[in-house]
mmCIF file of C-alpha atoms in Angstrom:
data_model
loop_
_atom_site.group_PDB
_atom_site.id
_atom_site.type_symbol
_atom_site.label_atom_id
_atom_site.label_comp_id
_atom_site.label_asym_id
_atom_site.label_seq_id
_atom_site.Cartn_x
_atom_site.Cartn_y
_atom_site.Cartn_z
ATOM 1 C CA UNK A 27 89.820 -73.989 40.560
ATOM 2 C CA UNK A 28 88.288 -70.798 38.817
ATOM 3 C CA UNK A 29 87.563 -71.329 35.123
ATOM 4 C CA UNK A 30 87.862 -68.121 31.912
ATOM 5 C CA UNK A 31 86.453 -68.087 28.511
ATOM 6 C CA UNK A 32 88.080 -65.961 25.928
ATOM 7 C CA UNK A 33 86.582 -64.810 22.440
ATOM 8 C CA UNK A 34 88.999 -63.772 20.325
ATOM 9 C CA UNK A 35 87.373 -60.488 18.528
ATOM 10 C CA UNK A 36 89.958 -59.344 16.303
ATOM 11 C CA UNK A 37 93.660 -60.301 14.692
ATOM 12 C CA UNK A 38 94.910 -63.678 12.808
ATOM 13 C CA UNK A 39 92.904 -66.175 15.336
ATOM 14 C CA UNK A 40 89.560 -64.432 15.151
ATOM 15 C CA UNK A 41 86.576 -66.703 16.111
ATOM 16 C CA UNK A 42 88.538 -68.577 17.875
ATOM 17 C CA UNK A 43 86.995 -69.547 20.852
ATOM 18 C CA UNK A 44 88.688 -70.860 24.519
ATOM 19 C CA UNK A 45 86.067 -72.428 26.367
ATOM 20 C CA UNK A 46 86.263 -72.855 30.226
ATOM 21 C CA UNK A 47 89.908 -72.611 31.047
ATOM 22 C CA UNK A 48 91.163 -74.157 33.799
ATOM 23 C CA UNK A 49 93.357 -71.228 35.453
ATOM 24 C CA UNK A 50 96.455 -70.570 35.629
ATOM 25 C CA UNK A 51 96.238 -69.618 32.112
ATOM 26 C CA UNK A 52 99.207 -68.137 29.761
ATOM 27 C CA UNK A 53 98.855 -66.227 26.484
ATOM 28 C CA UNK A 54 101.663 -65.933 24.059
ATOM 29 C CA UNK A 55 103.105 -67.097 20.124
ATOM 30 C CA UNK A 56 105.280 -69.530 21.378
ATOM 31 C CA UNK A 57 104.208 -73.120 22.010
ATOM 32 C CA UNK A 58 103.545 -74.420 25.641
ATOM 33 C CA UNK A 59 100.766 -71.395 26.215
ATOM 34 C CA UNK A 60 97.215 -72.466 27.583
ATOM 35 C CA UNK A 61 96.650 -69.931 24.210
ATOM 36 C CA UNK A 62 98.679 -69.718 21.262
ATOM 37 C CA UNK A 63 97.996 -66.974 19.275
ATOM 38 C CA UNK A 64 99.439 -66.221 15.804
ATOM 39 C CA UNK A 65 100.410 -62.484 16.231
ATOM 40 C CA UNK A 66 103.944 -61.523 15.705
ATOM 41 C CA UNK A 67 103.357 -58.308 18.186
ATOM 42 C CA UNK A 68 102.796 -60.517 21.002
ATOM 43 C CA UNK A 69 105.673 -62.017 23.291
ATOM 44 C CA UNK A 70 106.411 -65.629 23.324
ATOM 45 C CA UNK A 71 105.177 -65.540 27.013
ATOM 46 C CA UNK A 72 103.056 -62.111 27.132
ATOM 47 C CA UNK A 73 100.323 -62.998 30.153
ATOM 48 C CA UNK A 74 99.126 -64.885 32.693
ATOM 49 C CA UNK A 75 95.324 -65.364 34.191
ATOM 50 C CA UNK A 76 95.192 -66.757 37.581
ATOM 51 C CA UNK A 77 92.881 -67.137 40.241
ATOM 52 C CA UNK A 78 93.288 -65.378 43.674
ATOM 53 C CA UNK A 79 90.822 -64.975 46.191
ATOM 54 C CA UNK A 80 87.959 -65.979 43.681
ATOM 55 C CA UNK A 81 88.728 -63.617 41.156
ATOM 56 C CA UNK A 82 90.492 -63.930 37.523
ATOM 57 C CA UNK A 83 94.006 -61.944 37.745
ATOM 58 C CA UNK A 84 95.455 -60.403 34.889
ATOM 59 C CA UNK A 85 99.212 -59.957 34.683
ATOM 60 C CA UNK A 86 101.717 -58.817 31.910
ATOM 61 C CA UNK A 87 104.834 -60.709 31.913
ATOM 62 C CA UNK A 88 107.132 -58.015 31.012
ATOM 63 C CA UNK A 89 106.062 -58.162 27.467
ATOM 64 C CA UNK A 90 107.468 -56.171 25.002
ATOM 65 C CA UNK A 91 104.695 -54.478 23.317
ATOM 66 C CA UNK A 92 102.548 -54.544 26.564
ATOM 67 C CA UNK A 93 98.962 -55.125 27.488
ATOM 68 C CA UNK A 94 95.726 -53.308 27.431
ATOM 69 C CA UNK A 95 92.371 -54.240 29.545
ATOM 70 C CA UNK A 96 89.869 -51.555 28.390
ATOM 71 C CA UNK A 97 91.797 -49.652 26.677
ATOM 72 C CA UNK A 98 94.174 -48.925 29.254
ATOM 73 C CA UNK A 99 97.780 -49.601 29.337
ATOM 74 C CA UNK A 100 98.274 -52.330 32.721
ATOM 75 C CA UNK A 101 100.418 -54.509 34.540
ATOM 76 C CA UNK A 102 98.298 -56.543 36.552
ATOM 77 C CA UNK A 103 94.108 -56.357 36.544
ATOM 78 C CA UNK A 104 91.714 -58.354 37.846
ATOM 79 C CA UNK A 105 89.319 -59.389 35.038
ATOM 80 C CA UNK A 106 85.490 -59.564 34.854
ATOM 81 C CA UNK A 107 83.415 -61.188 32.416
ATOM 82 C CA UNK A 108 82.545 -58.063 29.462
ATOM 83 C CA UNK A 109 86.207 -57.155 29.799
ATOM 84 C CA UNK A 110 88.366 -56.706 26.506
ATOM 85 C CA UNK A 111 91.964 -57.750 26.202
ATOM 86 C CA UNK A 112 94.340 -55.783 23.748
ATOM 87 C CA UNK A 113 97.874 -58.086 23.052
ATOM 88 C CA UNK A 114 99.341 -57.295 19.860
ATOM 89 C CA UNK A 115 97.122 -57.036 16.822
ATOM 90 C CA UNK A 116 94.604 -59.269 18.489
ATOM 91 C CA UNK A 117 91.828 -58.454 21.011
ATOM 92 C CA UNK A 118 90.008 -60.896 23.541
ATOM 93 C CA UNK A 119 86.801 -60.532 24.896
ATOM 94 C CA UNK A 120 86.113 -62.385 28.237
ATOM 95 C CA UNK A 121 83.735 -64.415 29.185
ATOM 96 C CA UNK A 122 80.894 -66.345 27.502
ATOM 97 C CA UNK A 123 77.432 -64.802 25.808
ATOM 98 C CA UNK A 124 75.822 -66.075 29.184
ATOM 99 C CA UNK A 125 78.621 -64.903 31.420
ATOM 100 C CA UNK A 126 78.011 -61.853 29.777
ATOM 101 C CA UNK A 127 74.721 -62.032 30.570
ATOM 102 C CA UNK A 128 75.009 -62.575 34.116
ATOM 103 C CA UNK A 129 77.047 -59.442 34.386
ATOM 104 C CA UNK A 130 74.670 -57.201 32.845
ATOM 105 C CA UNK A 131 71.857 -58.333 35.038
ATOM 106 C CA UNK A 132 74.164 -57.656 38.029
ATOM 107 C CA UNK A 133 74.712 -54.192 36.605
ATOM 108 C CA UNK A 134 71.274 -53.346 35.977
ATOM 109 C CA UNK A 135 70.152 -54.420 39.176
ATOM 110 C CA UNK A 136 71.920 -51.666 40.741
ATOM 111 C CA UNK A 137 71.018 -48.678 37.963
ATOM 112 C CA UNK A 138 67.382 -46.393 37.240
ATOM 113 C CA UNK A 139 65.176 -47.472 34.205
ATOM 114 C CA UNK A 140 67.485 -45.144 32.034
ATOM 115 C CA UNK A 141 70.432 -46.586 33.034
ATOM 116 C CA UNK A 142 69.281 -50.039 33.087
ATOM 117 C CA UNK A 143 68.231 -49.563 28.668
ATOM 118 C CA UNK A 144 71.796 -48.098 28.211
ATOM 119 C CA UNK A 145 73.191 -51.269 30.029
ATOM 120 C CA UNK A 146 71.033 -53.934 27.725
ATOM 121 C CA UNK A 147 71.659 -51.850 24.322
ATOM 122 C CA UNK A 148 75.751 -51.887 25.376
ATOM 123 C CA UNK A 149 75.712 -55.616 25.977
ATOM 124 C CA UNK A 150 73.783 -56.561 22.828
ATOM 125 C CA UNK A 151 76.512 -54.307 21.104
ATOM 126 C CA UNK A 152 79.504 -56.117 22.777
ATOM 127 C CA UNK A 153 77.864 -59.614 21.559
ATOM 128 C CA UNK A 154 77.249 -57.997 18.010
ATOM 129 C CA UNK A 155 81.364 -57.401 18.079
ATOM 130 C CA UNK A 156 81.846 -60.609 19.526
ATOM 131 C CA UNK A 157 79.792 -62.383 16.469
ATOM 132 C CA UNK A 158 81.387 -60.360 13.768
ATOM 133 C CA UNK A 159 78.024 -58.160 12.951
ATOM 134 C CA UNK A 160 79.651 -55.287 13.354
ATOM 135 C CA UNK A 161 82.795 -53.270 11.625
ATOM 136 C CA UNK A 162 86.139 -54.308 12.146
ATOM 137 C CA UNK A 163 88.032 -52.136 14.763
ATOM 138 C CA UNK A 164 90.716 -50.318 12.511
ATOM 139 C CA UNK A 165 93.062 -49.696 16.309
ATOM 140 C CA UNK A 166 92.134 -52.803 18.776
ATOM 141 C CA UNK A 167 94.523 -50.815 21.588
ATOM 142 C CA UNK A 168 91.712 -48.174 21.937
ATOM 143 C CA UNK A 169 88.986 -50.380 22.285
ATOM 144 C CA UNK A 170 86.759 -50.041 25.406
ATOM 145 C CA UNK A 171 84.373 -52.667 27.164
ATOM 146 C CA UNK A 172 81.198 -50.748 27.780
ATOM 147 C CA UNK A 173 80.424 -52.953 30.827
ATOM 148 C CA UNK A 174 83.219 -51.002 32.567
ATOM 149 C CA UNK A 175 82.288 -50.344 36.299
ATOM 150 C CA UNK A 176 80.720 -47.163 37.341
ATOM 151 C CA UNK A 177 82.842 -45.762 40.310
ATOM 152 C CA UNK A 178 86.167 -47.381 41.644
ATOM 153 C CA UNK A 179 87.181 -50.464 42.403
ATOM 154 C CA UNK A 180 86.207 -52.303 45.425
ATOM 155 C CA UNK A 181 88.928 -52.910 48.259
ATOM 156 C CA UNK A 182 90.827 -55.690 48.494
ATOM 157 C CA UNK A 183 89.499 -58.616 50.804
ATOM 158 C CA UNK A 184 91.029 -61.245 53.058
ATOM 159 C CA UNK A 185 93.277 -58.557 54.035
ATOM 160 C CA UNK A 186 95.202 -59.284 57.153
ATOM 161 C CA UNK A 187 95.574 -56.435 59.695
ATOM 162 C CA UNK A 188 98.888 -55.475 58.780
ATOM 163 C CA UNK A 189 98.140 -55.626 54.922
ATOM 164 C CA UNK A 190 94.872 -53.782 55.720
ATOM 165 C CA UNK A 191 97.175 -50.756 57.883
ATOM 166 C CA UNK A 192 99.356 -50.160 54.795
ATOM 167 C CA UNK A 193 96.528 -50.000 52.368
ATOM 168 C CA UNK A 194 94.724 -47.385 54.534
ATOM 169 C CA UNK A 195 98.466 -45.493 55.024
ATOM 170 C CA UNK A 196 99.020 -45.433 50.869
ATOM 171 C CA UNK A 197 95.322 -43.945 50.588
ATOM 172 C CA UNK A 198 96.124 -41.407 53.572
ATOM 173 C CA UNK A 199 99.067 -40.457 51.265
ATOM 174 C CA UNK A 200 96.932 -40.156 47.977
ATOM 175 C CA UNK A 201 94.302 -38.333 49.643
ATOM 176 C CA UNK A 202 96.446 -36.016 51.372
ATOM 177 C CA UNK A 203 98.295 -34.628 47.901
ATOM 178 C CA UNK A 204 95.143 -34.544 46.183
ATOM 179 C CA UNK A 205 93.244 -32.505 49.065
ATOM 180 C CA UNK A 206 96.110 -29.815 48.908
ATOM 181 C CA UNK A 207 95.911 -29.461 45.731
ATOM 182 C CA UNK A 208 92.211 -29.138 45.133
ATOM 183 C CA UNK A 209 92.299 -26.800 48.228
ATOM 184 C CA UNK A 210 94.939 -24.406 45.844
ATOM 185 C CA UNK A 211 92.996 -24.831 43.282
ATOM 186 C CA UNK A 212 91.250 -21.492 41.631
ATOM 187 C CA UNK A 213 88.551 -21.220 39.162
ATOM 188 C CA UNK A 214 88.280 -17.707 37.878
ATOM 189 C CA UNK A 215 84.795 -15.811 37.777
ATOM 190 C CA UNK A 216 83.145 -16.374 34.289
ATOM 191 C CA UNK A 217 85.739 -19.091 33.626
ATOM 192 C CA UNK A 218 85.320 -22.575 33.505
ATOM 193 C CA UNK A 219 89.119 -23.568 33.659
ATOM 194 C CA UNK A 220 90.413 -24.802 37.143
ATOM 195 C CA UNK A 221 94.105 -23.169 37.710
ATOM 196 C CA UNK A 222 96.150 -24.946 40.042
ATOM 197 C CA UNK A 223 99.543 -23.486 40.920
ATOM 198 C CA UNK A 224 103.101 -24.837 39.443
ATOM 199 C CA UNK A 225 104.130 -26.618 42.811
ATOM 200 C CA UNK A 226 100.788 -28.389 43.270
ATOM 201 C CA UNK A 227 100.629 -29.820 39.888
ATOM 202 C CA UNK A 228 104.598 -30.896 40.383
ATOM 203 C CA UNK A 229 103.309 -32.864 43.323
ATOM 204 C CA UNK A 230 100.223 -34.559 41.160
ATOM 205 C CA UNK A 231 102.554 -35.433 39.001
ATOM 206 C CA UNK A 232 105.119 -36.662 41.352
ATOM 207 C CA UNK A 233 102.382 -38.657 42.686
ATOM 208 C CA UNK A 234 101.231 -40.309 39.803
ATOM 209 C CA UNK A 235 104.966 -41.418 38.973
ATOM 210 C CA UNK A 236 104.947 -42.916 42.197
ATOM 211 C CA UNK A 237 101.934 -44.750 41.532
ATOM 212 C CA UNK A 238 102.928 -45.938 38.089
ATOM 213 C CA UNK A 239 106.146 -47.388 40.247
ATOM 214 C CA UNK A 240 104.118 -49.051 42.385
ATOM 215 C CA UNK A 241 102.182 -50.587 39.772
ATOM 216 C CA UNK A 242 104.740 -52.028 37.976
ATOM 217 C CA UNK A 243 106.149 -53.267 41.080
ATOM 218 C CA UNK A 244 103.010 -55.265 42.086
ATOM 219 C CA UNK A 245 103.218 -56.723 38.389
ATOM 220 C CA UNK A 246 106.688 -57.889 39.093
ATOM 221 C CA UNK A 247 105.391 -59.706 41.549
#
Protein backbone atom coordinates (compact mmCIF):
# COMPACT_ATOMS: atom_id res chain seq x y z
CA UNK A 1 0.00 0.00 0.00
CA UNK A 2 1.64 3.39 -1.19
CA UNK A 3 1.16 6.22 1.30
CA UNK A 4 0.68 10.61 0.20
CA UNK A 5 1.05 13.60 2.32
CA UNK A 6 -0.74 16.71 1.35
CA UNK A 7 -0.06 20.40 2.64
CA UNK A 8 -2.69 22.43 2.04
CA UNK A 9 -0.96 25.92 0.83
CA UNK A 10 -3.76 28.09 0.15
CA UNK A 11 -7.88 28.44 0.47
CA UNK A 12 -10.31 27.97 3.70
CA UNK A 13 -8.26 24.74 5.13
CA UNK A 14 -4.81 26.26 4.94
CA UNK A 15 -2.24 24.56 7.28
CA UNK A 16 -3.99 21.84 7.26
CA UNK A 17 -1.92 19.03 7.09
CA UNK A 18 -2.76 15.08 5.77
CA UNK A 19 -0.13 13.00 7.00
CA UNK A 20 0.67 9.56 5.37
CA UNK A 21 -2.45 8.59 3.55
CA UNK A 22 -3.19 5.32 3.02
CA UNK A 23 -4.14 5.32 -0.88
CA UNK A 24 -6.85 5.17 -2.53
CA UNK A 25 -7.42 8.62 -1.49
CA UNK A 26 -10.54 11.03 -2.51
CA UNK A 27 -10.71 14.83 -2.31
CA UNK A 28 -13.96 16.66 -2.29
CA UNK A 29 -16.66 19.08 0.10
CA UNK A 30 -18.87 16.44 0.71
CA UNK A 31 -18.47 14.06 3.64
CA UNK A 32 -17.11 10.42 3.12
CA UNK A 33 -13.70 11.96 1.33
CA UNK A 34 -10.22 10.66 2.70
CA UNK A 35 -10.09 14.91 2.52
CA UNK A 36 -12.77 17.21 3.12
CA UNK A 37 -12.09 20.45 2.13
CA UNK A 38 -14.25 23.56 2.75
CA UNK A 39 -14.23 25.17 -0.79
CA UNK A 40 -17.48 25.71 -2.48
CA UNK A 41 -15.53 25.52 -6.09
CA UNK A 42 -14.70 22.04 -5.52
CA UNK A 43 -17.07 18.99 -6.40
CA UNK A 44 -18.54 16.87 -3.76
CA UNK A 45 -16.33 14.03 -5.24
CA UNK A 46 -13.57 16.08 -7.34
CA UNK A 47 -10.36 13.42 -7.21
CA UNK A 48 -8.94 10.43 -6.54
CA UNK A 49 -5.06 9.38 -5.63
CA UNK A 50 -4.29 5.83 -6.14
CA UNK A 51 -1.47 3.70 -6.37
CA UNK A 52 -0.50 1.80 -9.61
CA UNK A 53 2.60 0.24 -10.35
CA UNK A 54 4.35 2.09 -7.35
CA UNK A 55 3.44 5.39 -8.26
CA UNK A 56 0.70 8.00 -6.81
CA UNK A 57 -2.09 8.50 -9.69
CA UNK A 58 -3.91 11.54 -10.00
CA UNK A 59 -7.39 11.51 -11.51
CA UNK A 60 -10.26 14.13 -11.90
CA UNK A 61 -13.59 12.71 -11.42
CA UNK A 62 -15.40 14.68 -13.91
CA UNK A 63 -15.43 17.64 -11.69
CA UNK A 64 -17.00 20.61 -12.54
CA UNK A 65 -14.52 23.26 -12.14
CA UNK A 66 -11.61 20.81 -12.97
CA UNK A 67 -8.12 20.15 -11.76
CA UNK A 68 -4.72 21.59 -12.11
CA UNK A 69 -1.19 19.73 -11.29
CA UNK A 70 1.40 22.46 -12.04
CA UNK A 71 -0.47 24.70 -13.37
CA UNK A 72 -1.81 22.70 -16.02
CA UNK A 73 -5.30 21.83 -16.72
CA UNK A 74 -5.41 17.47 -16.36
CA UNK A 75 -7.38 14.51 -16.22
CA UNK A 76 -5.27 11.97 -14.87
CA UNK A 77 -1.31 12.58 -13.62
CA UNK A 78 0.86 10.68 -11.85
CA UNK A 79 2.08 12.71 -8.84
CA UNK A 80 5.58 13.21 -7.33
CA UNK A 81 6.48 14.57 -4.13
CA UNK A 82 7.14 18.84 -4.89
CA UNK A 83 4.01 18.63 -7.01
CA UNK A 84 1.16 21.33 -6.47
CA UNK A 85 -2.51 20.58 -6.68
CA UNK A 86 -4.99 23.41 -7.85
CA UNK A 87 -8.99 22.29 -6.83
CA UNK A 88 -11.09 25.18 -6.39
CA UNK A 89 -9.81 28.09 -4.35
CA UNK A 90 -7.47 25.78 -2.54
CA UNK A 91 -3.99 24.48 -3.51
CA UNK A 92 -2.11 21.26 -2.19
CA UNK A 93 1.35 20.72 -2.08
CA UNK A 94 2.53 17.03 -2.01
CA UNK A 95 4.58 15.40 -0.05
CA UNK A 96 6.34 16.05 3.28
CA UNK A 97 9.44 18.71 4.03
CA UNK A 98 11.61 15.42 3.93
CA UNK A 99 9.88 13.89 0.95
CA UNK A 100 10.65 17.01 -0.49
CA UNK A 101 13.91 16.65 0.36
CA UNK A 102 14.52 13.39 -1.04
CA UNK A 103 13.37 14.67 -4.37
CA UNK A 104 15.64 17.46 -4.62
CA UNK A 105 18.64 15.36 -3.85
CA UNK A 106 17.47 13.00 -6.64
CA UNK A 107 17.31 16.03 -8.91
CA UNK A 108 20.53 17.42 -8.13
CA UNK A 109 22.24 14.32 -8.47
CA UNK A 110 21.63 14.35 -12.04
CA UNK A 111 22.34 18.41 -12.77
CA UNK A 112 26.03 20.70 -13.04
CA UNK A 113 27.01 22.86 -9.94
CA UNK A 114 24.75 25.67 -11.51
CA UNK A 115 21.96 23.69 -11.83
CA UNK A 116 22.30 21.87 -8.69
CA UNK A 117 22.15 25.90 -6.55
CA UNK A 118 19.00 26.67 -8.69
CA UNK A 119 17.52 23.24 -7.50
CA UNK A 120 18.31 23.92 -3.51
CA UNK A 121 17.23 27.80 -3.71
CA UNK A 122 13.69 26.43 -5.57
CA UNK A 123 13.09 23.87 -2.86
CA UNK A 124 13.80 26.17 0.10
CA UNK A 125 11.25 28.52 -1.77
CA UNK A 126 8.53 25.78 -2.14
CA UNK A 127 8.97 25.04 1.81
CA UNK A 128 8.90 28.93 2.47
CA UNK A 129 5.20 28.72 0.58
CA UNK A 130 4.46 25.69 2.29
CA UNK A 131 5.14 27.47 5.90
CA UNK A 132 3.33 30.62 5.08
CA UNK A 133 6.72 32.92 4.84
CA UNK A 134 5.93 33.99 1.79
CA UNK A 135 2.95 36.16 -0.03
CA UNK A 136 -0.26 34.76 -0.57
CA UNK A 137 -0.83 33.58 -4.24
CA UNK A 138 -3.57 36.13 -5.49
CA UNK A 139 -4.57 33.07 -8.64
CA UNK A 140 -3.68 29.42 -7.05
CA UNK A 141 -4.69 27.92 -10.83
CA UNK A 142 -1.40 29.43 -12.19
CA UNK A 143 0.77 28.25 -9.68
CA UNK A 144 3.80 26.13 -10.74
CA UNK A 145 5.96 23.51 -8.70
CA UNK A 146 9.52 24.44 -9.49
CA UNK A 147 10.62 20.80 -8.96
CA UNK A 148 8.91 20.12 -12.32
CA UNK A 149 10.97 17.52 -14.38
CA UNK A 150 13.42 18.61 -16.92
CA UNK A 151 12.57 16.69 -20.22
CA UNK A 152 9.49 14.30 -20.69
CA UNK A 153 8.08 11.84 -18.93
CA UNK A 154 9.44 8.45 -18.61
CA UNK A 155 7.56 5.46 -20.43
CA UNK A 156 5.25 3.50 -18.95
CA UNK A 157 6.51 0.13 -17.29
CA UNK A 158 5.14 -3.37 -16.80
CA UNK A 159 3.89 -2.95 -20.20
CA UNK A 160 2.81 -6.15 -21.79
CA UNK A 161 3.79 -6.70 -25.46
CA UNK A 162 0.64 -5.81 -26.88
CA UNK A 163 0.23 -2.63 -24.61
CA UNK A 164 3.91 -1.87 -25.39
CA UNK A 165 3.02 -2.25 -29.66
CA UNK A 166 0.24 0.37 -29.35
CA UNK A 167 2.24 2.79 -27.33
CA UNK A 168 5.10 2.67 -29.90
CA UNK A 169 2.15 2.87 -32.91
CA UNK A 170 0.48 6.26 -31.10
CA UNK A 171 4.18 7.76 -30.92
CA UNK A 172 4.82 6.61 -34.70
CA UNK A 173 1.62 8.69 -35.30
CA UNK A 174 2.76 11.82 -33.21
CA UNK A 175 6.09 11.77 -34.62
CA UNK A 176 5.07 11.37 -38.05
CA UNK A 177 2.67 14.79 -38.07
CA UNK A 178 5.15 16.62 -36.24
CA UNK A 179 8.18 15.60 -38.66
CA UNK A 180 6.04 16.88 -41.70
CA UNK A 181 5.41 19.72 -40.35
CA UNK A 182 8.77 20.83 -39.08
CA UNK A 183 10.06 19.57 -42.52
CA UNK A 184 7.44 22.55 -44.15
CA UNK A 185 8.45 24.65 -41.89
CA UNK A 186 10.34 28.07 -43.18
CA UNK A 187 12.23 30.57 -41.28
CA UNK A 188 12.89 33.61 -43.38
CA UNK A 189 16.53 35.16 -43.68
CA UNK A 190 16.97 37.91 -40.96
CA UNK A 191 13.77 36.65 -39.32
CA UNK A 192 13.37 34.86 -36.32
CA UNK A 193 9.65 33.74 -36.87
CA UNK A 194 9.15 30.03 -38.03
CA UNK A 195 6.21 30.03 -40.85
CA UNK A 196 4.57 26.88 -41.26
CA UNK A 197 1.96 26.57 -44.00
CA UNK A 198 -2.08 26.61 -43.37
CA UNK A 199 -2.48 22.73 -43.94
CA UNK A 200 0.39 21.77 -41.63
CA UNK A 201 -0.72 23.77 -38.76
CA UNK A 202 -4.53 22.30 -39.47
CA UNK A 203 -2.92 18.94 -38.91
CA UNK A 204 -1.01 20.15 -35.45
CA UNK A 205 -3.99 21.16 -34.46
CA UNK A 206 -5.99 18.24 -35.49
CA UNK A 207 -3.49 16.36 -33.63
CA UNK A 208 -3.58 17.95 -30.49
CA UNK A 209 -7.55 17.58 -30.44
CA UNK A 210 -6.95 14.10 -30.82
CA UNK A 211 -4.72 13.98 -28.01
CA UNK A 212 -6.87 16.04 -25.69
CA UNK A 213 -9.59 13.08 -26.67
CA UNK A 214 -7.45 10.64 -25.71
CA UNK A 215 -6.71 12.17 -22.54
CA UNK A 216 -9.92 12.54 -21.35
CA UNK A 217 -10.63 9.13 -22.36
CA UNK A 218 -7.85 7.57 -20.20
CA UNK A 219 -9.39 9.78 -17.28
CA UNK A 220 -12.69 8.14 -17.85
CA UNK A 221 -11.19 5.27 -17.16
Amino acid sequence: MAYVTLRVLHGADRGRTFDHLPTPVTIGREEGNSIQLNDERISRYHLKLQEDNDKIVLTDLESTNGTKVNGEDIQVRILRDGDLISVGRSLLLVGSHSDIDRRIAEIVAKLPGQAEARARQMGERLERIATHESDVVADVSEVRSPLLPGGPPPLPGRLSPAQSAEVSELLDYVQAILCEASEGAVMRPGNEVVEIDFAHWQALLDLQAHLAEMLRQIGAG
